[in-house]
Amino acid sequence: MNDVTRPLPNFDEPDTKPFWDGTKQRDLKYQQCADCQTVVFHPRRHCTGCLGSNLVWQVASGRARVYSYSIVRQSYHPFFRNHIPYVVAWIDLEEGPRLLSNIVGVDAEEVFCDMEVEVDWEANGDYAIPLFKPIS
């Protein structure tokens, strides 16, 4: 049995804790500035548009498109080595944020730019990692 686990983030880091807490309910969260409406991702304490601190957490629909991707064919970390080949992709959420994730549920060679995808959660204890799969 393979007991090698995915490397995980620090779930208690103050800026990202609300994001990771949202994954417990399978909510994909991002921030939006209540002052200038700028969409902010990755989580932070200030708006990247106006530098204000009036950020509000929003929940994304989970629908997205592949902006760009790379197929990884060699990895030195034991967890990822067991998943080769795998796809690392920049994902554009419908709401605007762009995030880095993996594409799952499809052969790596079938992934393409502008592919429609949706969030697919990988459970890790109480938390979950947002991955993406093609919309069927």
Coordinates of C-alpha atoms in Angstrom, one line a residue:
M1 CA 0.0 0.0 0.0
N2 CA 1.2 3.5 -0.8
D3 CA 1.3 5.7 2.3
V4 CA 3.1 8.6 0.7
T5 CA 1.0 11.7 1.1
R6 CA 0.7 14.9 -0.8
P7 CA 2.8 17.8 0.6
L8 CA 0.3 20.1 2.3
P9 CA 0.2 23.8 3.1
N10 CA 0.2 25.4 6.5
F11 CA -3.6 25.5 7.1
D12 CA -3.2 27.9 10.0
E13 CA -1.3 30.7 8.2
P14 CA -3.3 33.8 9.0
D15 CA -3.8 35.2 5.4
T16 CA -4.9 31.9 3.9
K17 CA -6.7 30.2 6.9
P18 CA -10.2 31.4 5.7
F19 CA -9.5 29.9 2.3
W20 CA -8.4 26.5 3.7
D21 CA -11.3 26.6 6.3
G22 CA -13.7 27.0 3.3
T23 CA -12.3 23.7 1.8
K24 CA -13.8 21.9 4.8
Q25 CA -17.2 22.6 3.3
R26 CA -15.9 22.3 -0.3
D27 CA -16.2 26.0 -0.8
L28 CA -13.6 27.5 -3.2
K29 CA -13.0 31.0 -1.8
Y30 CA -11.5 34.1 -3.2
Q31 CA -11.4 37.7 -2.0
Q32 CA -13.0 40.8 -3.6
C33 CA -12.4 44.4 -2.5
A34 CA -15.6 46.0 -1.2
D35 CA -14.2 49.4 -2.2
C36 CA -13.0 49.0 -5.8
Q37 CA -14.4 45.5 -6.7
T38 CA -11.0 44.1 -7.6
V39 CA -10.9 40.3 -7.4
V40 CA -8.0 39.1 -5.3
F41 CA -6.3 35.7 -5.4
H42 CA -4.1 34.4 -3.7
P43 CA -5.4 35.4 -0.3
R44 CA -3.8 38.5 1.3
R45 CA -4.4 41.4 3.6
H46 CA -4.7 44.1 1.1
C47 CA -6.3 44.8 -2.3
T48 CA -4.1 44.6 -5.3
G49 CA -6.2 47.3 -7.0
C50 CA -6.5 50.1 -4.4
L51 CA -4.2 48.8 -1.6
G52 CA -7.2 49.0 0.8
S53 CA -7.9 46.4 3.4
N54 CA -11.7 46.0 2.9
L55 CA -11.6 42.5 1.4
V56 CA -14.6 40.3 1.5
W57 CA -14.5 36.5 1.0
Q58 CA -16.6 35.2 -1.9
V59 CA -17.4 31.6 -2.9
A60 CA -16.6 30.6 -6.5
S61 CA -18.9 28.5 -8.6
G62 CA -16.0 26.1 -9.3
R63 CA -16.4 26.4 -13.1
A64 CA -13.3 27.4 -14.9
R65 CA -11.1 27.2 -18.0
V66 CA -7.6 26.0 -18.5
Y67 CA -5.4 29.1 -19.3
S68 CA -2.1 27.2 -19.7
Y69 CA -0.7 23.9 -18.6
S70 CA 2.3 21.7 -18.5
I71 CA 2.6 17.9 -18.4
V72 CA 5.0 16.7 -15.7
R73 CA 6.7 13.5 -16.7
Q74 CA 9.4 13.4 -14.0
S75 CA 9.1 14.2 -10.3
Y76 CA 11.4 13.6 -7.4
H77 CA 8.8 13.9 -4.7
P78 CA 7.4 10.4 -3.9
F79 CA 3.7 11.5 -3.9
F80 CA 3.9 13.1 -7.3
R81 CA 6.2 10.4 -8.7
N82 CA 3.3 8.0 -8.2
H83 CA 1.1 10.2 -10.4
I84 CA 3.3 10.7 -13.4
P85 CA 2.4 11.9 -15.9
Y86 CA 0.2 14.7 -14.4
V87 CA -0.9 18.1 -15.4
V88 CA -0.1 21.3 -13.6
A89 CA -2.3 24.1 -15.0
W90 CA -3.2 27.8 -14.6
I91 CA -6.9 27.8 -14.1
D92 CA -9.2 30.8 -14.8
L93 CA -12.2 30.7 -12.5
E94 CA -15.5 32.2 -14.0
E95 CA -15.3 34.9 -11.3
G96 CA -11.9 36.1 -12.5
P97 CA -9.2 34.7 -10.3
R98 CA -6.4 32.6 -11.8
L99 CA -5.0 29.8 -9.7
L100 CA -2.5 27.0 -10.1
S101 CA -3.7 23.5 -9.7
N102 CA -3.8 20.0 -11.2
I103 CA -6.1 18.6 -13.9
V104 CA -7.4 15.2 -12.9
G105 CA -9.9 12.7 -14.3
V106 CA -8.5 12.8 -17.8
D107 CA -5.4 11.5 -19.6
A108 CA -2.7 14.2 -19.5
E109 CA -2.5 14.2 -23.3
E110 CA -6.1 15.2 -23.6
V111 CA -5.8 18.5 -21.7
F112 CA -5.9 21.6 -23.9
C113 CA -5.9 25.4 -23.4
D114 CA -9.4 26.8 -22.9
M115 CA -10.7 23.4 -21.8
E116 CA -13.8 23.8 -19.5
V117 CA -13.2 22.3 -16.1
E118 CA -14.8 22.3 -12.7
V119 CA -13.4 21.9 -9.2
D120 CA -12.9 18.4 -7.9
W121 CA -11.9 18.0 -4.2
E122 CA -9.2 15.8 -2.9
A123 CA -9.8 15.1 0.8
N124 CA -6.9 15.5 3.2
G125 CA -8.2 15.1 6.8
D126 CA -10.7 17.9 7.5
Y127 CA -9.4 19.9 4.6
A128 CA -9.5 19.4 0.8
I129 CA -7.2 20.4 -2.0
P130 CA -9.0 22.0 -5.0
L131 CA -8.1 20.1 -8.2
F132 CA -9.9 20.4 -11.5
K133 CA -11.5 17.9 -13.9
P134 CA -13.1 18.3 -17.3
I135 CA -16.8 19.2 -17.3
S136 CA -18.7 16.2 -18.6

